[in-house]
């Protein structure tokens, strides 16, 4: 499986932008880059995903390096509600007989937001 | 509202007992997944199913069993063979589109079930 590497933790001041990095040097051409976040004792929620081009939605922006070996999740103005564990995962198609999806979640980055 | 419902939210089990965790979705998704999460750790895939009456083992399937008799339902049984079953269990689902574009499919997660073995 293609793996991702993220810092264990990061801090941000409230109302300031946050850049969460993710390295994925073994990414394949069909792998999409997904970001999810998880609040304590809750299920993860989808944040954003992309393949090659930078992406924006109401929650965040995703900046993808030209060689696709790294990406950055950008929260434009951190709020206390953004304090969570952020997971960067690669989601692609891996053929295995009947066809299968490879989904690997690492430990993610724990984001703390300081009031 | 469409979503995934997991029950029970909290469950206590005595050693040697089997327990079944429920997962129901009304999103009309074909694919469903079960993950296990231990404190301070990431998610590990137990089983997944892409279509009714078919499922595949994930990374840590030993001691678990699943069934997929209906599109909406994907129950997980934690058997007595699972050595350390105390954990947070998460169910997820996603659409199943063309295989080459399947990496774009977004996962929707349930709120989780916390199992404690006494």
mmCIF file of C-alpha atoms in Angstrom:
data_model
loop_
_atom_site.group_PDB
_atom_site.id
_atom_site.type_symbol
_atom_site.label_atom_id
_atom_site.label_comp_id
_atom_site.label_asym_id
_atom_site.label_seq_id
_atom_site.Cartn_x
_atom_site.Cartn_y
_atom_site.Cartn_z
ATOM 1 C CA UNK A 1 0.000 0.000 0.000
ATOM 2 C CA UNK A 2 1.102 3.522 -0.625
ATOM 3 C CA UNK A 3 1.658 5.138 2.780
ATOM 4 C CA UNK A 4 1.455 8.689 4.054
ATOM 5 C CA UNK A 5 3.584 10.513 6.621
ATOM 6 C CA UNK A 6 2.205 13.295 8.781
ATOM 7 C CA UNK A 7 3.522 15.178 11.834
ATOM 8 C CA UNK A 8 2.116 13.794 15.069
ATOM 9 C CA UNK A 9 0.841 17.155 16.297
ATOM 10 C CA UNK A 10 0.566 20.825 15.404
ATOM 11 C CA UNK A 11 -0.658 23.956 17.148
ATOM 12 C CA UNK A 12 -2.351 27.005 15.750
ATOM 13 C CA UNK A 13 -3.733 30.220 17.141
ATOM 14 C CA UNK A 14 -7.404 30.842 16.641
ATOM 15 C CA UNK A 15 -8.301 32.889 13.545
ATOM 16 C CA UNK A 16 -4.938 32.164 11.895
ATOM 17 C CA UNK A 17 -4.345 29.934 8.838
ATOM 18 C CA UNK A 18 -3.137 26.377 9.363
ATOM 19 C CA UNK A 19 -1.079 24.338 6.916
ATOM 20 C CA UNK A 20 -1.124 20.588 7.592
ATOM 21 C CA UNK A 21 1.490 18.701 5.553
ATOM 22 C CA UNK A 22 1.387 15.141 4.228
ATOM 23 C CA UNK A 23 4.112 13.222 2.432
ATOM 24 C CA UNK A 24 3.220 10.376 0.098
ATOM 25 C CA UNK A 25 6.335 9.655 -1.928
ATOM 26 C CA UNK A 26 5.113 6.241 -3.182
ATOM 27 C CA UNK A 27 1.784 7.505 -4.525
ATOM 28 C CA UNK A 28 0.619 5.832 -7.735
ATOM 29 C CA UNK A 29 -0.993 7.494 -10.708
ATOM 30 C CA UNK A 30 -4.504 6.349 -9.795
ATOM 31 C CA UNK A 31 -4.360 7.303 -6.100
ATOM 32 C CA UNK A 32 -6.567 10.132 -4.917
ATOM 33 C CA UNK A 33 -5.460 12.132 -1.879
ATOM 34 C CA UNK A 34 -8.185 12.321 0.767
ATOM 35 C CA UNK A 35 -8.324 14.244 4.038
ATOM 36 C CA UNK A 36 -10.620 13.376 6.916
ATOM 37 C CA UNK A 37 -10.803 14.728 10.435
ATOM 38 C CA UNK A 38 -11.938 13.127 13.656
ATOM 39 C CA UNK A 39 -13.190 14.847 16.779
ATOM 40 C CA UNK A 40 -12.825 13.003 20.108
ATOM 41 C CA UNK A 41 -15.110 9.963 20.416
ATOM 42 C CA UNK A 42 -16.679 10.585 17.010
ATOM 43 C CA UNK A 43 -16.381 9.017 13.592
ATOM 44 C CA UNK A 44 -14.119 10.697 11.025
ATOM 45 C CA UNK A 45 -15.695 13.188 8.667
ATOM 46 C CA UNK A 46 -14.669 13.941 5.109
ATOM 47 C CA UNK A 47 -12.833 17.222 4.526
ATOM 48 C CA UNK A 48 -11.549 17.305 0.951
ATOM 49 C CA UNK A 49 -9.931 15.203 -1.779
ATOM 50 C CA UNK A 50 -8.040 15.678 -5.025
ATOM 51 C CA UNK A 51 -6.040 13.929 -7.714
ATOM 52 C CA UNK A 52 -3.666 16.400 -9.376
ATOM 53 C CA UNK A 53 -5.049 19.932 -9.211
ATOM 54 C CA UNK A 54 -5.501 22.095 -6.141
ATOM 55 C CA UNK A 55 -9.015 21.926 -4.698
ATOM 56 C CA UNK A 56 -11.158 24.289 -2.651
ATOM 57 C CA UNK A 57 -14.387 23.715 -0.763
ATOM 58 C CA UNK A 58 -16.231 25.413 2.071
ATOM 59 C CA UNK A 59 -14.155 23.634 4.709
ATOM 60 C CA UNK A 60 -10.613 23.847 3.394
ATOM 61 C CA UNK A 61 -8.194 23.957 0.488
ATOM 62 C CA UNK A 62 -5.932 21.171 -0.743
ATOM 63 C CA UNK A 63 -2.633 22.039 -2.345
ATOM 64 C CA UNK A 64 -0.990 19.167 -4.244
ATOM 65 C CA UNK A 65 2.668 19.271 -5.242
ATOM 66 C CA UNK A 66 3.427 19.070 -8.933
ATOM 67 C CA UNK A 67 5.105 15.661 -8.513
ATOM 68 C CA UNK A 68 2.197 14.564 -6.243
ATOM 69 C CA UNK A 69 4.606 13.293 -3.604
ATOM 70 C CA UNK A 70 3.252 15.675 -1.005
ATOM 71 C CA UNK A 71 0.161 17.705 -0.261
ATOM 72 C CA UNK A 72 -0.985 20.335 2.215
ATOM 73 C CA UNK A 73 -4.380 20.816 3.796
ATOM 74 C CA UNK A 74 -5.055 24.494 4.388
ATOM 75 C CA UNK A 75 -7.571 25.751 6.940
ATOM 76 C CA UNK A 76 -7.878 29.435 6.165
ATOM 77 C CA UNK A 77 -8.950 30.600 9.627
ATOM 78 C CA UNK A 78 -8.682 28.088 12.441
ATOM 79 C CA UNK A 79 -11.505 27.979 14.949
ATOM 80 C CA UNK A 80 -11.798 26.020 18.178
ATOM 81 C CA UNK A 81 -14.118 23.623 16.367
ATOM 82 C CA UNK A 82 -11.252 22.708 14.024
ATOM 83 C CA UNK A 83 -9.330 21.044 16.859
ATOM 84 C CA UNK A 84 -9.236 17.399 15.772
ATOM 85 C CA UNK A 85 -7.040 14.631 14.397
ATOM 86 C CA UNK A 86 -6.533 15.106 10.665
ATOM 87 C CA UNK A 87 -5.883 12.067 8.495
ATOM 88 C CA UNK A 88 -4.298 12.149 5.060
ATOM 89 C CA UNK A 89 -4.993 8.939 3.155
ATOM 90 C CA UNK A 90 -4.474 7.649 -0.348
ATOM 91 C CA UNK A 91 -7.457 6.019 -1.945
ATOM 92 C CA UNK A 92 -7.008 4.158 -5.148
ATOM 93 C CA UNK A 93 -7.995 1.084 -6.992
ATOM 94 C CA UNK A 94 -5.968 -2.044 -6.363
ATOM 95 C CA UNK A 95 -6.976 -5.008 -8.431
ATOM 96 C CA UNK A 96 -7.080 -8.229 -6.468
ATOM 97 C CA UNK A 97 -9.101 -10.844 -8.258
ATOM 98 C CA UNK A 98 -12.596 -9.517 -7.665
ATOM 99 C CA UNK A 99 -11.278 -5.979 -7.301
ATOM 100 C CA UNK A 100 -10.588 -4.186 -4.054
ATOM 101 C CA UNK A 101 -9.905 -0.857 -2.448
ATOM 102 C CA UNK A 102 -6.810 -0.209 -0.389
ATOM 103 C CA UNK A 103 -7.575 2.084 2.532
ATOM 104 C CA UNK A 104 -4.899 2.811 5.092
ATOM 105 C CA UNK A 105 -5.335 5.327 7.906
ATOM 106 C CA UNK A 106 -2.202 6.286 9.842
ATOM 107 C CA UNK A 107 -2.178 8.079 13.196
ATOM 108 C CA UNK A 108 -2.848 11.468 11.637
ATOM 109 C CA UNK A 109 -1.948 14.922 12.936
ATOM 110 C CA UNK A 110 -3.530 16.149 16.144
ATOM 111 C CA UNK A 111 -4.315 19.835 15.671
ATOM 112 C CA UNK A 112 -4.669 21.981 18.765
ATOM 113 C CA UNK A 113 -6.189 25.447 18.409
ATOM 114 C CA UNK A 114 -5.187 28.042 20.984
ATOM 115 C CA UNK A 115 -7.791 30.683 21.846
ATOM 116 C CA UNK B 1 -31.363 12.832 6.483
ATOM 117 C CA UNK B 2 -29.150 10.187 4.925
ATOM 118 C CA UNK B 3 -26.427 8.670 7.025
ATOM 119 C CA UNK B 4 -24.997 5.711 8.867
ATOM 120 C CA UNK B 5 -26.411 4.465 12.148
ATOM 121 C CA UNK B 6 -24.294 2.350 14.445
ATOM 122 C CA UNK B 7 -25.681 0.633 17.522
ATOM 123 C CA UNK B 8 -25.167 0.252 20.346
ATOM 124 C CA UNK B 9 -23.031 3.293 21.124
ATOM 125 C CA UNK B 10 -21.568 1.589 24.191
ATOM 126 C CA UNK B 11 -21.376 -2.145 24.820
ATOM 127 C CA UNK B 12 -19.925 -4.202 27.643
ATOM 128 C CA UNK B 13 -19.091 -7.851 27.180
ATOM 129 C CA UNK B 14 -17.833 -10.611 29.368
ATOM 130 C CA UNK B 15 -14.879 -12.634 28.181
ATOM 131 C CA UNK B 16 -15.908 -15.583 26.048
ATOM 132 C CA UNK B 17 -19.061 -13.966 24.703
ATOM 133 C CA UNK B 18 -19.776 -13.102 21.095
ATOM 134 C CA UNK B 19 -21.274 -9.682 20.404
ATOM 135 C CA UNK B 20 -22.743 -8.190 17.241
ATOM 136 C CA UNK B 21 -22.436 -4.525 16.308
ATOM 137 C CA UNK B 22 -25.062 -3.115 14.002
ATOM 138 C CA UNK B 23 -24.402 -0.813 11.038
ATOM 139 C CA UNK B 24 -27.233 0.497 8.859
ATOM 140 C CA UNK B 25 -27.013 3.063 6.054
ATOM 141 C CA UNK B 26 -29.689 4.800 3.979
ATOM 142 C CA UNK B 27 -27.288 6.428 1.524
ATOM 143 C CA UNK B 28 -27.814 3.781 -1.155
ATOM 144 C CA UNK B 29 -24.078 3.054 -1.033
ATOM 145 C CA UNK B 30 -22.809 -0.242 -2.400
ATOM 146 C CA UNK B 31 -19.577 -0.473 -0.388
ATOM 147 C CA UNK B 32 -19.379 -0.778 3.388
ATOM 148 C CA UNK B 33 -16.430 -1.071 5.765
ATOM 149 C CA UNK B 34 -15.589 -1.869 9.387
ATOM 150 C CA UNK B 35 -12.611 -0.273 11.139
ATOM 151 C CA UNK B 36 -11.141 -0.707 14.589
ATOM 152 C CA UNK B 37 -9.495 2.151 16.491
ATOM 153 C CA UNK B 38 -7.424 1.779 19.653
ATOM 154 C CA UNK B 39 -6.610 4.757 21.929
ATOM 155 C CA UNK B 40 -4.200 7.184 20.264
ATOM 156 C CA UNK B 41 -4.008 5.061 17.138
ATOM 157 C CA UNK B 42 -5.260 5.320 13.596
ATOM 158 C CA UNK B 43 -7.969 3.217 11.992
ATOM 159 C CA UNK B 44 -7.341 -0.374 10.967
ATOM 160 C CA UNK B 45 -9.536 -2.112 8.410
ATOM 161 C CA UNK B 46 -11.313 -5.270 9.622
ATOM 162 C CA UNK B 47 -13.630 -6.209 6.737
ATOM 163 C CA UNK B 48 -15.148 -4.535 3.709
ATOM 164 C CA UNK B 49 -17.911 -5.340 1.282
ATOM 165 C CA UNK B 50 -18.365 -3.934 -2.200
ATOM 166 C CA UNK B 51 -21.687 -5.577 -2.954
ATOM 167 C CA UNK B 52 -24.413 -7.647 -1.338
ATOM 168 C CA UNK B 53 -23.403 -11.220 -0.468
ATOM 169 C CA UNK B 54 -19.712 -10.455 -0.940
ATOM 170 C CA UNK B 55 -17.084 -9.287 1.540
ATOM 171 C CA UNK B 56 -13.306 -9.280 1.877
ATOM 172 C CA UNK B 57 -10.929 -9.492 4.836
ATOM 173 C CA UNK B 58 -9.015 -6.394 5.768
ATOM 174 C CA UNK B 59 -5.773 -6.140 7.713
ATOM 175 C CA UNK B 60 -7.061 -7.482 11.059
ATOM 176 C CA UNK B 61 -9.957 -9.854 10.290
ATOM 177 C CA UNK B 62 -8.982 -12.615 12.741
ATOM 178 C CA UNK B 63 -11.601 -13.021 15.486
ATOM 179 C CA UNK B 64 -14.267 -11.100 13.575
ATOM 180 C CA UNK B 65 -17.046 -12.102 11.185
ATOM 181 C CA UNK B 66 -19.457 -10.151 8.991
ATOM 182 C CA UNK B 67 -22.436 -10.686 6.721
ATOM 183 C CA UNK B 68 -23.937 -8.614 3.924
ATOM 184 C CA UNK B 69 -27.401 -9.968 3.223
ATOM 185 C CA UNK B 70 -28.889 -6.541 2.488
ATOM 186 C CA UNK B 71 -27.420 -3.473 0.830
ATOM 187 C CA UNK B 72 -28.308 -1.321 3.829
ATOM 188 C CA UNK B 73 -26.834 -3.522 6.544
ATOM 189 C CA UNK B 74 -23.333 -4.757 7.409
ATOM 190 C CA UNK B 75 -23.248 -6.215 10.951
ATOM 191 C CA UNK B 76 -19.942 -7.092 12.620
ATOM 192 C CA UNK B 77 -19.646 -9.968 15.099
ATOM 193 C CA UNK B 78 -16.771 -9.855 17.555
ATOM 194 C CA UNK B 79 -16.188 -13.474 18.482
ATOM 195 C CA UNK B 80 -14.612 -14.986 21.570
ATOM 196 C CA UNK B 81 -11.579 -15.759 19.394
ATOM 197 C CA UNK B 82 -10.664 -12.046 19.283
ATOM 198 C CA UNK B 83 -7.920 -11.769 21.907
ATOM 199 C CA UNK B 84 -8.212 -8.082 22.683
ATOM 200 C CA UNK B 85 -11.625 -6.822 21.579
ATOM 201 C CA UNK B 86 -11.829 -3.664 23.705
ATOM 202 C CA UNK B 87 -11.779 -0.851 21.133
ATOM 203 C CA UNK B 88 -13.763 1.806 19.267
ATOM 204 C CA UNK B 89 -15.430 0.310 16.171
ATOM 205 C CA UNK B 90 -16.315 2.445 13.173
ATOM 206 C CA UNK B 91 -18.518 1.573 10.224
ATOM 207 C CA UNK B 92 -18.281 3.446 6.925
ATOM 208 C CA UNK B 93 -19.821 3.345 3.474
ATOM 209 C CA UNK B 94 -19.084 4.724 0.024
ATOM 210 C CA UNK B 95 -20.543 4.644 -3.478
ATOM 211 C CA UNK B 96 -19.143 2.094 -5.871
ATOM 212 C CA UNK B 97 -18.492 3.652 -9.228
ATOM 213 C CA UNK B 98 -16.283 2.650 -12.106
ATOM 214 C CA UNK B 99 -13.181 0.922 -10.863
ATOM 215 C CA UNK B 100 -10.623 3.288 -12.315
ATOM 216 C CA UNK B 101 -12.299 6.271 -10.697
ATOM 217 C CA UNK B 102 -13.092 4.509 -7.444
ATOM 218 C CA UNK B 103 -10.369 6.377 -5.651
ATOM 219 C CA UNK B 104 -12.566 9.471 -5.782
ATOM 220 C CA UNK B 105 -15.279 7.837 -3.713
ATOM 221 C CA UNK B 106 -15.723 9.560 -0.378
ATOM 222 C CA UNK B 107 -16.244 7.581 2.824
ATOM 223 C CA UNK B 108 -19.105 8.399 5.178
ATOM 224 C CA UNK B 109 -18.576 7.194 8.741
ATOM 225 C CA UNK B 110 -20.952 6.342 11.524
ATOM 226 C CA UNK B 111 -20.584 7.710 15.070
ATOM 227 C CA UNK B 112 -18.913 4.523 16.307
ATOM 228 C CA UNK B 113 -19.522 1.799 18.881
ATOM 229 C CA UNK B 114 -17.294 1.509 21.927
ATOM 230 C CA UNK B 115 -16.852 -2.085 23.108
ATOM 231 C CA UNK B 116 -15.411 -2.873 26.516
ATOM 232 C CA UNK B 117 -14.612 -6.391 27.656
ATOM 233 C CA UNK B 118 -14.944 -6.850 31.404
#
